[in-house]
mmCIF file as Biopython writes it, N, C-alpha, C and O atoms, coordinates in Angstrom:
data_model
#
loop_
_atom_site.group_PDB
_atom_site.id
_atom_site.type_symbol
_atom_site.label_atom_id
_atom_site.label_alt_id
_atom_site.label_comp_id
_atom_site.label_asym_id
_atom_site.label_entity_id
_atom_site.label_seq_id
_atom_site.pdbx_PDB_ins_code
_atom_site.Cartn_x
_atom_site.Cartn_y
_atom_site.Cartn_z
_atom_site.occupancy
_atom_site.B_iso_or_equiv
_atom_site.auth_seq_id
_atom_site.auth_asym_id
_atom_site.pdbx_PDB_model_num
ATOM 1   N N  . MET A ? 1  ? 0.938   -1.247 0.104  1.0 0.0 1  A 1 
ATOM 2   C CA . MET A ? 1  ? -0.005  0.126  -0.153 1.0 0.0 1  A 1 
ATOM 3   C C  . MET A ? 1  ? 0.818   1.295  -0.190 1.0 0.0 1  A 1 
ATOM 4   O O  . MET A ? 1  ? 1.838   1.387  0.493  1.0 0.0 1  A 1 
ATOM 5   N N  . THR A ? 2  ? 0.430   2.156  -0.933 1.0 0.0 2  A 1 
ATOM 6   C CA . THR A ? 2  ? 1.315   3.381  -0.791 1.0 0.0 2  A 1 
ATOM 7   C C  . THR A ? 2  ? 1.136   4.376  0.273  1.0 0.0 2  A 1 
ATOM 8   O O  . THR A ? 2  ? 0.138   4.305  0.990  1.0 0.0 2  A 1 
ATOM 9   N N  . PRO A ? 3  ? 2.003   5.287  0.437  1.0 0.0 3  A 1 
ATOM 10  C CA . PRO A ? 3  ? 1.937   6.227  1.659  1.0 0.0 3  A 1 
ATOM 11  C C  . PRO A ? 3  ? 0.485   7.142  1.320  1.0 0.0 3  A 1 
ATOM 12  O O  . PRO A ? 3  ? -0.241  7.566  2.219  1.0 0.0 3  A 1 
ATOM 13  N N  . GLU A ? 4  ? 0.274   7.310  0.146  1.0 0.0 4  A 1 
ATOM 14  C CA . GLU A ? 4  ? -0.910  8.277  -0.380 1.0 0.0 4  A 1 
ATOM 15  C C  . GLU A ? 4  ? -2.128  7.431  0.049  1.0 0.0 4  A 1 
ATOM 16  O O  . GLU A ? 4  ? -3.131  7.963  0.524  1.0 0.0 4  A 1 
ATOM 17  N N  . GLU A ? 5  ? -2.010  6.060  -0.136 1.0 0.0 5  A 1 
ATOM 18  C CA . GLU A ? 5  ? -3.418  5.271  0.068  1.0 0.0 5  A 1 
ATOM 19  C C  . GLU A ? 5  ? -3.682  5.154  1.699  1.0 0.0 5  A 1 
ATOM 20  O O  . GLU A ? 5  ? -4.779  5.327  2.231  1.0 0.0 5  A 1 
ATOM 21  N N  . ILE A ? 6  ? -2.594  4.862  2.301  1.0 0.0 6  A 1 
ATOM 22  C CA . ILE A ? 6  ? -2.546  4.938  3.722  1.0 0.0 6  A 1 
ATOM 23  C C  . ILE A ? 6  ? -3.207  6.179  4.461  1.0 0.0 6  A 1 
ATOM 24  O O  . ILE A ? 6  ? -4.010  6.193  5.394  1.0 0.0 6  A 1 
ATOM 25  N N  . ALA A ? 7  ? -2.583  7.278  3.710  1.0 0.0 7  A 1 
ATOM 26  C CA . ALA A ? 7  ? -3.143  8.913  4.270  1.0 0.0 7  A 1 
ATOM 27  C C  . ALA A ? 7  ? -4.705  9.032  3.942  1.0 0.0 7  A 1 
ATOM 28  O O  . ALA A ? 7  ? -5.471  9.651  4.681  1.0 0.0 7  A 1 
ATOM 29  N N  . GLY A ? 8  ? -5.124  8.362  2.729  1.0 0.0 8  A 1 
ATOM 30  C CA . GLY A ? 8  ? -6.451  8.433  2.463  1.0 0.0 8  A 1 
ATOM 31  C C  . GLY A ? 8  ? -7.338  7.467  3.484  1.0 0.0 8  A 1 
ATOM 32  O O  . GLY A ? 8  ? -8.374  7.937  3.956  1.0 0.0 8  A 1 
ATOM 33  N N  . HIS A ? 9  ? -7.009  6.380  3.757  1.0 0.0 9  A 1 
ATOM 34  C CA . HIS A ? 9  ? -7.527  5.389  4.801  1.0 0.0 9  A 1 
ATOM 35  C C  . HIS A ? 9  ? -7.485  6.071  6.056  1.0 0.0 9  A 1 
ATOM 36  O O  . HIS A ? 9  ? -8.462  5.882  6.780  1.0 0.0 9  A 1 
ATOM 37  N N  . TYR A ? 10 ? -6.476  6.908  6.533  1.0 0.0 10 A 1 
ATOM 38  C CA . TYR A ? 10 ? -6.436  7.596  7.812  1.0 0.0 10 A 1 
ATOM 39  C C  . TYR A ? 10 ? -7.429  8.746  7.831  1.0 0.0 10 A 1 
ATOM 40  O O  . TYR A ? 10 ? -8.151  8.891  8.817  1.0 0.0 10 A 1 
ATOM 41  N N  . SER A ? 11 ? -7.508  9.615  6.739  1.0 0.0 11 A 1 
ATOM 42  C CA . SER A ? 11 ? -8.191  10.682 6.481  1.0 0.0 11 A 1 
ATOM 43  C C  . SER A ? 11 ? -9.716  10.220 6.760  1.0 0.0 11 A 1 
ATOM 44  O O  . SER A ? 11 ? -10.481 10.804 7.528  1.0 0.0 11 A 1 
ATOM 45  N N  . ALA A ? 12 ? -10.008 9.114  6.029  1.0 0.0 12 A 1 
ATOM 46  C CA . ALA A ? 12 ? -11.607 8.544  5.986  1.0 0.0 12 A 1 
ATOM 47  C C  . ALA A ? 12 ? -11.940 8.064  7.397  1.0 0.0 12 A 1 
ATOM 48  O O  . ALA A ? 12 ? -13.075 8.169  7.861  1.0 0.0 12 A 1 
ATOM 49  N N  . ALA A ? 13 ? -10.884 7.521  8.081  1.0 0.0 13 A 1 
ATOM 50  C CA . ALA A ? 13 ? -11.220 7.184  9.635  1.0 0.0 13 A 1 
ATOM 51  C C  . ALA A ? 13 ? -11.360 8.079  10.617 1.0 0.0 13 A 1 
ATOM 52  O O  . ALA A ? 13 ? -11.986 7.867  11.656 1.0 0.0 13 A 1 
ATOM 53  N N  . MET A ? 14 ? -10.632 9.378  10.252 1.0 0.0 14 A 1 
ATOM 54  C CA . MET A ? 14 ? -10.652 10.529 10.968 1.0 0.0 14 A 1 
ATOM 55  C C  . MET A ? 14 ? -11.990 11.149 10.811 1.0 0.0 14 A 1 
ATOM 56  O O  . MET A ? 14 ? -12.542 11.568 11.828 1.0 0.0 14 A 1 
ATOM 57  N N  . ASP A ? 15 ? -12.569 11.256 9.681  1.0 0.0 15 A 1 
ATOM 58  C CA . ASP A ? 15 ? -14.118 11.650 9.444  1.0 0.0 15 A 1 
ATOM 59  C C  . ASP A ? 15 ? -14.933 10.889 10.197 1.0 0.0 15 A 1 
ATOM 60  O O  . ASP A ? 15 ? -15.846 11.440 10.812 1.0 0.0 15 A 1 
ATOM 61  N N  . SER A ? 16 ? -14.738 9.460  10.280 1.0 0.0 16 A 1 
ATOM 62  C CA . SER A ? 16 ? -15.664 8.802  11.462 1.0 0.0 16 A 1 
ATOM 63  C C  . SER A ? 16 ? -15.293 9.045  12.938 1.0 0.0 16 A 1 
ATOM 64  O O  . SER A ? 16 ? -16.090 8.617  13.773 1.0 0.0 16 A 1 
ATOM 65  N N  . VAL A ? 17 ? -14.032 9.763  13.424 1.0 0.0 17 A 1 
ATOM 66  C CA . VAL A ? 17 ? -13.859 10.001 14.635 1.0 0.0 17 A 1 
ATOM 67  C C  . VAL A ? 17 ? -14.578 11.443 14.760 1.0 0.0 17 A 1 
ATOM 68  O O  . VAL A ? 17 ? -15.293 11.725 15.721 1.0 0.0 17 A 1 
ATOM 69  N N  . ASN A ? 18 ? -14.338 12.247 13.787 1.0 0.0 18 A 1 
ATOM 70  C CA . ASN A ? 18 ? -15.039 13.401 14.052 1.0 0.0 18 A 1 
ATOM 71  C C  . ASN A ? 18 ? -16.574 13.482 14.072 1.0 0.0 18 A 1 
ATOM 72  O O  . ASN A ? 18 ? -17.161 14.329 14.746 1.0 0.0 18 A 1 
ATOM 73  N N  . LEU A ? 19 ? -17.228 12.534 13.278 1.0 0.0 19 A 1 
ATOM 74  C CA . LEU A ? 19 ? -18.684 12.384 13.392 1.0 0.0 19 A 1 
ATOM 75  C C  . LEU A ? 19 ? -18.965 11.878 14.572 1.0 0.0 19 A 1 
ATOM 76  O O  . LEU A ? 19 ? -19.798 12.502 15.230 1.0 0.0 19 A 1 
ATOM 77  N N  . ILE A ? 20 ? -18.481 10.862 15.063 1.0 0.0 20 A 1 
ATOM 78  C CA . ILE A ? 20 ? -18.761 10.052 16.303 1.0 0.0 20 A 1 
ATOM 79  C C  . ILE A ? 20 ? -18.786 11.253 17.604 1.0 0.0 20 A 1 
ATOM 80  O O  . ILE A ? 20 ? -19.788 11.479 18.282 1.0 0.0 20 A 1 
ATOM 81  N N  . ASN A ? 21 ? -17.457 11.947 17.771 1.0 0.0 21 A 1 
ATOM 82  C CA . ASN A ? 21 ? -17.277 13.110 18.603 1.0 0.0 21 A 1 
ATOM 83  C C  . ASN A ? 21 ? -18.264 13.983 18.684 1.0 0.0 21 A 1 
ATOM 84  O O  . ASN A ? 21 ? -18.723 14.401 19.747 1.0 0.0 21 A 1 
ATOM 85  N N  . ALA A ? 22 ? -18.785 14.427 17.138 1.0 0.0 22 A 1 
ATOM 86  C CA . ALA A ? 22 ? -19.978 15.450 17.246 1.0 0.0 22 A 1 
ATOM 87  C C  . ALA A ? 22 ? -21.155 15.017 17.748 1.0 0.0 22 A 1 
ATOM 88  O O  . ALA A ? 22 ? -21.856 15.763 18.432 1.0 0.0 22 A 1 
ATOM 89  N N  . LEU A ? 23 ? -21.541 13.610 17.427 1.0 0.0 23 A 1 
ATOM 90  C CA . LEU A ? 23 ? -22.721 13.154 17.749 1.0 0.0 23 A 1 
ATOM 91  C C  . LEU A ? 23 ? -22.945 12.816 19.240 1.0 0.0 23 A 1 
ATOM 92  O O  . LEU A ? 23 ? -24.036 12.945 19.793 1.0 0.0 23 A 1 
ATOM 93  N N  . VAL A ? 24 ? -21.801 12.365 19.854 1.0 0.0 24 A 1 
ATOM 94  C CA . VAL A ? 24 ? -21.792 11.986 21.258 1.0 0.0 24 A 1 
ATOM 95  C C  . VAL A ? 24 ? -21.823 13.433 22.211 1.0 0.0 24 A 1 
ATOM 96  O O  . VAL A ? 24 ? -22.127 13.428 23.404 1.0 0.0 24 A 1 
ATOM 97  N N  . ALA A ? 25 ? -21.556 14.302 21.664 1.0 0.0 25 A 1 
ATOM 98  C CA . ALA A ? 25 ? -21.513 15.583 22.315 1.0 0.0 25 A 1 
ATOM 99  C C  . ALA A ? 25 ? -22.791 16.152 22.504 1.0 0.0 25 A 1 
ATOM 100 O O  . ALA A ? 25 ? -22.975 17.015 23.362 1.0 0.0 25 A 1 
ATOM 101 N N  . GLN A ? 26 ? -23.768 15.695 21.703 1.0 0.0 26 A 1 
ATOM 102 C CA . GLN A ? 26 ? -25.272 15.995 21.659 1.0 0.0 26 A 1 
ATOM 103 C C  . GLN A ? 26 ? -25.884 15.632 22.978 1.0 0.0 26 A 1 
ATOM 104 O O  . GLN A ? 26 ? -25.371 14.711 23.613 1.0 0.0 26 A 1 
ATOM 105 N N  . GLU A ? 27 ? -26.863 16.224 23.423 1.0 0.0 27 A 1 
ATOM 106 C CA . GLU A ? 27 ? -27.647 16.016 24.652 1.0 0.0 27 A 1 
ATOM 107 C C  . GLU A ? 27 ? -28.475 14.879 24.454 1.0 0.0 27 A 1 
ATOM 108 O O  . GLU A ? 27 ? -28.636 14.167 25.445 1.0 0.0 27 A 1 
ATOM 109 N N  . THR A ? 28 ? -29.088 14.518 23.303 1.0 0.0 28 A 1 
ATOM 110 C CA . THR A ? 28 ? -29.946 13.447 22.918 1.0 0.0 28 A 1 
ATOM 111 C C  . THR A ? 28 ? -29.688 13.047 21.497 1.0 0.0 28 A 1 
ATOM 112 O O  . THR A ? 28 ? -29.229 13.813 20.650 1.0 0.0 28 A 1 
ATOM 113 N N  . LEU A ? 29 ? -29.999 11.857 21.304 1.0 0.0 29 A 1 
ATOM 114 C CA . LEU A ? 29 ? -29.716 11.229 19.897 1.0 0.0 29 A 1 
ATOM 115 C C  . LEU A ? 29 ? -31.124 10.748 19.355 1.0 0.0 29 A 1 
ATOM 116 O O  . LEU A ? 29 ? -32.057 10.440 20.097 1.0 0.0 29 A 1 
ATOM 117 N N  . THR A ? 30 ? -31.167 10.719 17.897 1.0 0.0 30 A 1 
ATOM 118 C CA . THR A ? 30 ? -32.346 10.050 17.434 1.0 0.0 30 A 1 
ATOM 119 C C  . THR A ? 30 ? -31.829 8.617  17.256 1.0 0.0 30 A 1 
ATOM 120 O O  . THR A ? 30 ? -30.634 8.401  17.453 1.0 0.0 30 A 1 
ATOM 121 N N  . ASP A ? 31 ? -32.579 7.717  16.928 1.0 0.0 31 A 1 
ATOM 122 C CA . ASP A ? 31 ? -32.376 6.236  16.447 1.0 0.0 31 A 1 
ATOM 123 C C  . ASP A ? 31 ? -31.239 6.374  15.355 1.0 0.0 31 A 1 
ATOM 124 O O  . ASP A ? 31 ? -30.187 5.736  15.395 1.0 0.0 31 A 1 
ATOM 125 N N  . GLU A ? 32 ? -31.582 7.288  14.373 1.0 0.0 32 A 1 
ATOM 126 C CA . GLU A ? 32 ? -30.713 7.251  13.263 1.0 0.0 32 A 1 
ATOM 127 C C  . GLU A ? 32 ? -29.028 7.626  13.621 1.0 0.0 32 A 1 
ATOM 128 O O  . GLU A ? 32 ? -28.008 7.052  13.239 1.0 0.0 32 A 1 
ATOM 129 N N  . GLU A ? 33 ? -29.181 8.653  14.380 1.0 0.0 33 A 1 
ATOM 130 C CA . GLU A ? 33 ? -27.909 9.026  14.832 1.0 0.0 33 A 1 
ATOM 131 C C  . GLU A ? 33 ? -27.143 8.023  15.641 1.0 0.0 33 A 1 
ATOM 132 O O  . GLU A ? 33 ? -25.935 7.888  15.447 1.0 0.0 33 A 1 
ATOM 133 N N  . GLN A ? 34 ? -27.770 7.325  16.520 1.0 0.0 34 A 1 
ATOM 134 C CA . GLN A ? 34 ? -27.254 6.165  17.260 1.0 0.0 34 A 1 
ATOM 135 C C  . GLN A ? 34 ? -26.770 5.077  16.300 1.0 0.0 34 A 1 
ATOM 136 O O  . GLN A ? 34 ? -25.776 4.409  16.583 1.0 0.0 34 A 1 
ATOM 137 N N  . ASP A ? 35 ? -27.467 4.884  15.151 1.0 0.0 35 A 1 
ATOM 138 C CA . ASP A ? 35 ? -26.943 4.029  14.242 1.0 0.0 35 A 1 
ATOM 139 C C  . ASP A ? 35 ? -25.971 4.502  13.587 1.0 0.0 35 A 1 
ATOM 140 O O  . ASP A ? 35 ? -25.186 3.626  13.225 1.0 0.0 35 A 1 
ATOM 141 N N  . THR A ? 36 ? -25.632 5.803  13.209 1.0 0.0 36 A 1 
ATOM 142 C CA . THR A ? 36 ? -24.524 6.168  12.797 1.0 0.0 36 A 1 
ATOM 143 C C  . THR A ? 36 ? -23.366 6.129  13.406 1.0 0.0 36 A 1 
ATOM 144 O O  . THR A ? 36 ? -22.272 5.951  12.870 1.0 0.0 36 A 1 
ATOM 145 N N  . ILE A ? 37 ? -23.625 6.319  14.704 1.0 0.0 37 A 1 
ATOM 146 C CA . ILE A ? 37 ? -22.562 6.196  15.712 1.0 0.0 37 A 1 
ATOM 147 C C  . ILE A ? 37 ? -21.799 4.609  15.548 1.0 0.0 37 A 1 
ATOM 148 O O  . ILE A ? 37 ? -20.657 4.270  15.236 1.0 0.0 37 A 1 
ATOM 149 N N  . ASP A ? 38 ? -23.019 3.864  15.916 1.0 0.0 38 A 1 
ATOM 150 C CA . ASP A ? 38 ? -22.814 2.530  15.940 1.0 0.0 38 A 1 
ATOM 151 C C  . ASP A ? 38 ? -21.992 1.992  14.630 1.0 0.0 38 A 1 
ATOM 152 O O  . ASP A ? 38 ? -21.077 1.198  14.850 1.0 0.0 38 A 1 
ATOM 153 N N  . ARG A ? 39 ? -22.279 2.397  13.217 1.0 0.0 39 A 1 
ATOM 154 C CA . ARG A ? 39 ? -21.631 1.895  12.097 1.0 0.0 39 A 1 
ATOM 155 C C  . ARG A ? 39 ? -20.217 2.669  12.225 1.0 0.0 39 A 1 
ATOM 156 O O  . ARG A ? 39 ? -19.253 2.045  11.783 1.0 0.0 39 A 1 
ATOM 157 N N  . ASN A ? 40 ? -20.012 3.728  12.679 1.0 0.0 40 A 1 
ATOM 158 C CA . ASN A ? 40 ? -18.777 4.302  12.464 1.0 0.0 40 A 1 
ATOM 159 C C  . ASN A ? 40 ? -17.705 3.919  13.494 1.0 0.0 40 A 1 
ATOM 160 O O  . ASN A ? 40 ? -16.501 4.082  13.298 1.0 0.0 40 A 1 
ATOM 161 N N  . VAL A ? 41 ? -18.243 3.395  14.612 1.0 0.0 41 A 1 
ATOM 162 C CA . VAL A ? 41 ? -17.529 2.658  15.606 1.0 0.0 41 A 1 
ATOM 163 C C  . VAL A ? 41 ? -17.120 1.376  14.969 1.0 0.0 41 A 1 
ATOM 164 O O  . VAL A ? 41 ? -15.951 0.989  14.979 1.0 0.0 41 A 1 
ATOM 165 N N  . ALA A ? 42 ? -17.987 0.797  14.478 1.0 0.0 42 A 1 
ATOM 166 C CA . ALA A ? 42 ? -17.427 -0.607 13.738 1.0 0.0 42 A 1 
ATOM 167 C C  . ALA A ? 42 ? -16.418 -0.392 12.545 1.0 0.0 42 A 1 
ATOM 168 O O  . ALA A ? 42 ? -15.574 -1.214 12.188 1.0 0.0 42 A 1 
ATOM 169 N N  . HIS A ? 43 ? -16.638 0.823  11.998 1.0 0.0 43 A 1 
ATOM 170 C CA . HIS A ? 43 ? -15.514 0.893  11.026 1.0 0.0 43 A 1 
ATOM 171 C C  . HIS A ? 43 ? -14.213 1.218  11.534 1.0 0.0 43 A 1 
ATOM 172 O O  . HIS A ? 43 ? -13.231 0.705  10.997 1.0 0.0 43 A 1 
ATOM 173 N N  . LEU A ? 44 ? -14.076 2.019  12.518 1.0 0.0 44 A 1 
ATOM 174 C CA . LEU A ? 44 ? -12.839 2.358  13.336 1.0 0.0 44 A 1 
ATOM 175 C C  . LEU A ? 44 ? -12.563 0.889  14.066 1.0 0.0 44 A 1 
ATOM 176 O O  . LEU A ? 44 ? -11.348 0.724  14.179 1.0 0.0 44 A 1 
ATOM 177 N N  . GLN A ? 45 ? -13.143 0.048  14.464 1.0 0.0 45 A 1 
ATOM 178 C CA . GLN A ? 45 ? -12.606 -0.985 15.088 1.0 0.0 45 A 1 
ATOM 179 C C  . GLN A ? 45 ? -11.977 -1.903 14.082 1.0 0.0 45 A 1 
ATOM 180 O O  . GLN A ? 45 ? -10.958 -2.553 14.320 1.0 0.0 45 A 1 
ATOM 181 N N  . LEU A ? 46 ? -12.658 -1.927 12.903 1.0 0.0 46 A 1 
ATOM 182 C CA . LEU A ? 46 ? -11.923 -2.616 11.791 1.0 0.0 46 A 1 
ATOM 183 C C  . LEU A ? 46 ? -10.746 -1.981 11.591 1.0 0.0 46 A 1 
ATOM 184 O O  . LEU A ? 46 ? -9.799  -2.767 11.615 1.0 0.0 46 A 1 
ATOM 185 N N  . MET A ? 47 ? -10.409 -0.694 11.375 1.0 0.0 47 A 1 
ATOM 186 C CA . MET A ? 47 ? -9.460  0.111  10.982 1.0 0.0 47 A 1 
ATOM 187 C C  . MET A ? 47 ? -8.171  -0.021 11.848 1.0 0.0 47 A 1 
ATOM 188 O O  . MET A ? 47 ? -7.036  -0.043 11.373 1.0 0.0 47 A 1 
ATOM 189 N N  . VAL A ? 48 ? -8.469  -0.106 13.139 1.0 0.0 48 A 1 
ATOM 190 C CA . VAL A ? 48 ? -7.415  -0.192 14.148 1.0 0.0 48 A 1 
ATOM 191 C C  . VAL A ? 48 ? -6.811  -1.490 13.982 1.0 0.0 48 A 1 
ATOM 192 O O  . VAL A ? 48 ? -5.740  -1.643 14.569 1.0 0.0 48 A 1 
ATOM 193 N N  . THR A ? 49 ? -7.283  -2.513 13.275 1.0 0.0 49 A 1 
ATOM 194 C CA . THR A ? 49 ? -6.686  -3.738 13.048 1.0 0.0 49 A 1 
ATOM 195 C C  . THR A ? 49 ? -5.810  -4.049 11.931 1.0 0.0 49 A 1 
ATOM 196 O O  . THR A ? 49 ? -5.171  -5.100 11.863 1.0 0.0 49 A 1 
ATOM 197 N N  . LYS A ? 50 ? -5.780  -2.966 10.901 1.0 0.0 50 A 1 
ATOM 198 C CA . LYS A ? 50 ? -5.064  -3.088 9.623  1.0 0.0 50 A 1 
ATOM 199 C C  . LYS A ? 50 ? -3.579  -3.036 10.132 1.0 0.0 50 A 1 
ATOM 200 O O  . LYS A ? 50 ? -3.162  -2.460 11.138 1.0 0.0 50 A 1 
ATOM 201 N N  . ASP A ? 51 ? -2.944  -3.699 9.295  1.0 0.0 51 A 1 
ATOM 202 C CA . ASP A ? 51 ? -1.510  -3.829 9.512  1.0 0.0 51 A 1 
ATOM 203 C C  . ASP A ? 51 ? -0.623  -2.823 8.703  1.0 0.0 51 A 1 
ATOM 204 O O  . ASP A ? 51 ? 0.585   -2.696 8.902  1.0 0.0 51 A 1 
ATOM 205 N N  . TYR A ? 52 ? -1.228  -2.229 7.918  1.0 0.0 52 A 1 
ATOM 206 C CA . TYR A ? 52 ? -0.329  -1.201 7.048  1.0 0.0 52 A 1 
ATOM 207 C C  . TYR A ? 52 ? -0.168  0.241  7.697  1.0 0.0 52 A 1 
ATOM 208 O O  . TYR A ? 52 ? 0.256   1.173  7.014  1.0 0.0 52 A 1 
ATOM 209 N N  . TRP A ? 53 ? -0.526  0.408  9.078  1.0 0.0 53 A 1 
ATOM 210 C CA . TRP A ? 53 ? -0.263  1.617  9.749  1.0 0.0 53 A 1 
ATOM 211 C C  . TRP A ? 53 ? 1.366   1.867  9.960  1.0 0.0 53 A 1 
ATOM 212 O O  . TRP A ? 53 ? 2.005   0.898  10.369 1.0 0.0 53 A 1 
ATOM 213 N N  . THR A ? 54 ? 1.866   2.742  9.781  1.0 0.0 54 A 1 
ATOM 214 C CA . THR A ? 54 ? 3.087   3.028  9.980  1.0 0.0 54 A 1 
ATOM 215 C C  . THR A ? 54 ? 3.378   3.838  11.113 1.0 0.0 54 A 1 
ATOM 216 O O  . THR A ? 54 ? 3.437   3.229  12.181 1.0 0.0 54 A 1 
ATOM 217 N N  . THR A ? 55 ? 3.607   5.268  11.140 1.0 0.0 55 A 1 
ATOM 218 C CA . THR A ? 55 ? 3.825   6.224  12.211 1.0 0.0 55 A 1 
ATOM 219 C C  . THR A ? 55 ? 2.629   6.962  12.663 1.0 0.0 55 A 1 
ATOM 220 O O  . THR A ? 55 ? 2.658   7.821  13.545 1.0 0.0 55 A 1 
ATOM 221 N N  . GLU A ? 56 ? 1.314   6.496  11.856 1.0 0.0 56 A 1 
ATOM 222 C CA . GLU A ? 56 ? 0.149   7.342  12.306 1.0 0.0 56 A 1 
ATOM 223 C C  . GLU A ? 56 ? -0.421  7.111  13.561 1.0 0.0 56 A 1 
ATOM 224 O O  . GLU A ? 56 ? -0.420  5.977  14.040 1.0 0.0 56 A 1 
ATOM 225 N N  . ASP A ? 57 ? -0.987  8.226  14.239 1.0 0.0 57 A 1 
ATOM 226 C CA . ASP A ? 57 ? -1.472  8.069  15.569 1.0 0.0 57 A 1 
ATOM 227 C C  . ASP A ? 57 ? -2.990  7.503  15.588 1.0 0.0 57 A 1 
ATOM 228 O O  . ASP A ? 57 ? -3.949  8.132  15.141 1.0 0.0 57 A 1 
ATOM 229 N N  . LEU A ? 58 ? -3.057  6.231  16.168 1.0 0.0 58 A 1 
ATOM 230 C CA . LEU A ? 58 ? -4.339  5.805  16.188 1.0 0.0 58 A 1 
ATOM 231 C C  . LEU A ? 58 ? -5.259  5.913  17.646 1.0 0.0 58 A 1 
ATOM 232 O O  . LEU A ? 58 ? -6.231  5.257  18.021 1.0 0.0 58 A 1 
ATOM 233 N N  . THR A ? 59 ? -4.555  6.961  18.246 1.0 0.0 59 A 1 
ATOM 234 C CA . THR A ? 59 ? -5.196  7.192  19.498 1.0 0.0 59 A 1 
ATOM 235 C C  . THR A ? 59 ? -6.845  7.927  19.439 1.0 0.0 59 A 1 
ATOM 236 O O  . THR A ? 59 ? -7.780  7.707  20.209 1.0 0.0 59 A 1 
ATOM 237 N N  . PRO A ? 60 ? -6.803  8.804  18.312 1.0 0.0 60 A 1 
ATOM 238 C CA . PRO A ? 60 ? -8.322  9.181  18.174 1.0 0.0 60 A 1 
ATOM 239 C C  . PRO A ? 60 ? -9.054  8.361  17.802 1.0 0.0 60 A 1 
ATOM 240 O O  . PRO A ? 60 ? -10.260 8.472  18.022 1.0 0.0 60 A 1 
ATOM 241 N N  . PHE A ? 61 ? -8.451  7.130  17.022 1.0 0.0 61 A 1 
ATOM 242 C CA . PHE A ? 61 ? -9.525  6.179  16.629 1.0 0.0 61 A 1 
ATOM 243 C C  . PHE A ? 61 ? -10.213 5.597  17.852 1.0 0.0 61 A 1 
ATOM 244 O O  . PHE A ? 61 ? -11.423 5.638  18.076 1.0 0.0 61 A 1 
ATOM 245 N N  . ASN A ? 62 ? -9.124  4.964  18.729 1.0 0.0 62 A 1 
ATOM 246 C CA . ASN A ? 62 ? -9.427  4.350  20.028 1.0 0.0 62 A 1 
ATOM 247 C C  . ASN A ? 62 ? -10.326 5.121  20.977 1.0 0.0 62 A 1 
ATOM 248 O O  . ASN A ? 62 ? -11.241 4.621  21.632 1.0 0.0 62 A 1 
ATOM 249 N N  . ASP A ? 63 ? -9.959  6.404  20.975 1.0 0.0 63 A 1 
ATOM 250 C CA . ASP A ? 63 ? -10.736 7.193  21.775 1.0 0.0 63 A 1 
ATOM 251 C C  . ASP A ? 63 ? -12.274 7.333  21.394 1.0 0.0 63 A 1 
ATOM 252 O O  . ASP A ? 63 ? -13.120 7.230  22.282 1.0 0.0 63 A 1 
ATOM 253 N N  . ALA A ? 64 ? -12.620 7.559  20.123 1.0 0.0 64 A 1 
ATOM 254 C CA . ALA A ? 64 ? -13.776 7.661  19.480 1.0 0.0 64 A 1 
ATOM 255 C C  . ALA A ? 64 ? -14.492 6.325  19.560 1.0 0.0 64 A 1 
ATOM 256 O O  . ALA A ? 64 ? -15.717 6.363  19.676 1.0 0.0 64 A 1 
ATOM 257 N N  . ILE A ? 65 ? -13.842 5.076  19.509 1.0 0.0 65 A 1 
ATOM 258 C CA . ILE A ? 65 ? -14.536 3.872  19.867 1.0 0.0 65 A 1 
ATOM 259 C C  . ILE A ? 65 ? -14.992 3.831  21.230 1.0 0.0 65 A 1 
ATOM 260 O O  . ILE A ? 65 ? -16.116 3.392  21.470 1.0 0.0 65 A 1 
ATOM 261 N N  . THR A ? 66 ? -14.134 4.298  22.276 1.0 0.0 66 A 1 
ATOM 262 C CA . THR A ? 66 ? -14.628 4.120  23.526 1.0 0.0 66 A 1 
ATOM 263 C C  . THR A ? 66 ? -15.796 5.366  23.701 1.0 0.0 66 A 1 
ATOM 264 O O  . THR A ? 66 ? -16.786 5.172  24.407 1.0 0.0 66 A 1 
ATOM 265 N N  . ALA A ? 67 ? -15.616 6.438  23.110 1.0 0.0 67 A 1 
ATOM 266 C CA . ALA A ? 67 ? -16.746 7.409  23.457 1.0 0.0 67 A 1 
ATOM 267 C C  . ALA A ? 67 ? -18.086 6.975  22.681 1.0 0.0 67 A 1 
ATOM 268 O O  . ALA A ? 67 ? -19.179 7.277  23.159 1.0 0.0 67 A 1 
ATOM 269 N N  . GLY A ? 68 ? -17.987 6.306  21.551 1.0 0.0 68 A 1 
ATOM 270 C CA . GLY A ? 68 ? -19.206 5.912  20.995 1.0 0.0 68 A 1 
ATOM 271 C C  . GLY A ? 68 ? -19.844 4.624  21.398 1.0 0.0 68 A 1 
ATOM 272 O O  . GLY A ? 68 ? -20.993 4.339  21.062 1.0 0.0 68 A 1 
ATOM 273 N N  . SER A ? 69 ? -19.091 3.858  22.117 1.0 0.0 69 A 1 
ATOM 274 C CA . SER A ? 69 ? -19.629 2.466  22.835 1.0 0.0 69 A 1 
ATOM 275 C C  . SER A ? 69 ? -20.437 2.446  23.838 1.0 0.0 69 A 1 
ATOM 276 O O  . SER A ? 69 ? -20.795 1.371  24.321 1.0 0.0 69 A 1 
#
């Protein structure tokens, strides 16, 4: 995998992090918003298992998984 592809995967995962963080900051959630959190948590759980990461900081991924769970 090229560095550019890894960067793209990292960016997409950070989109999930940002979405989860924005939604969990709300006082109440709709069922659709909770489903969105659940899908994005599942995405991040998959992403942290990938073996192509090099020096990327996966802490935001793990923090969002915790926040969204």
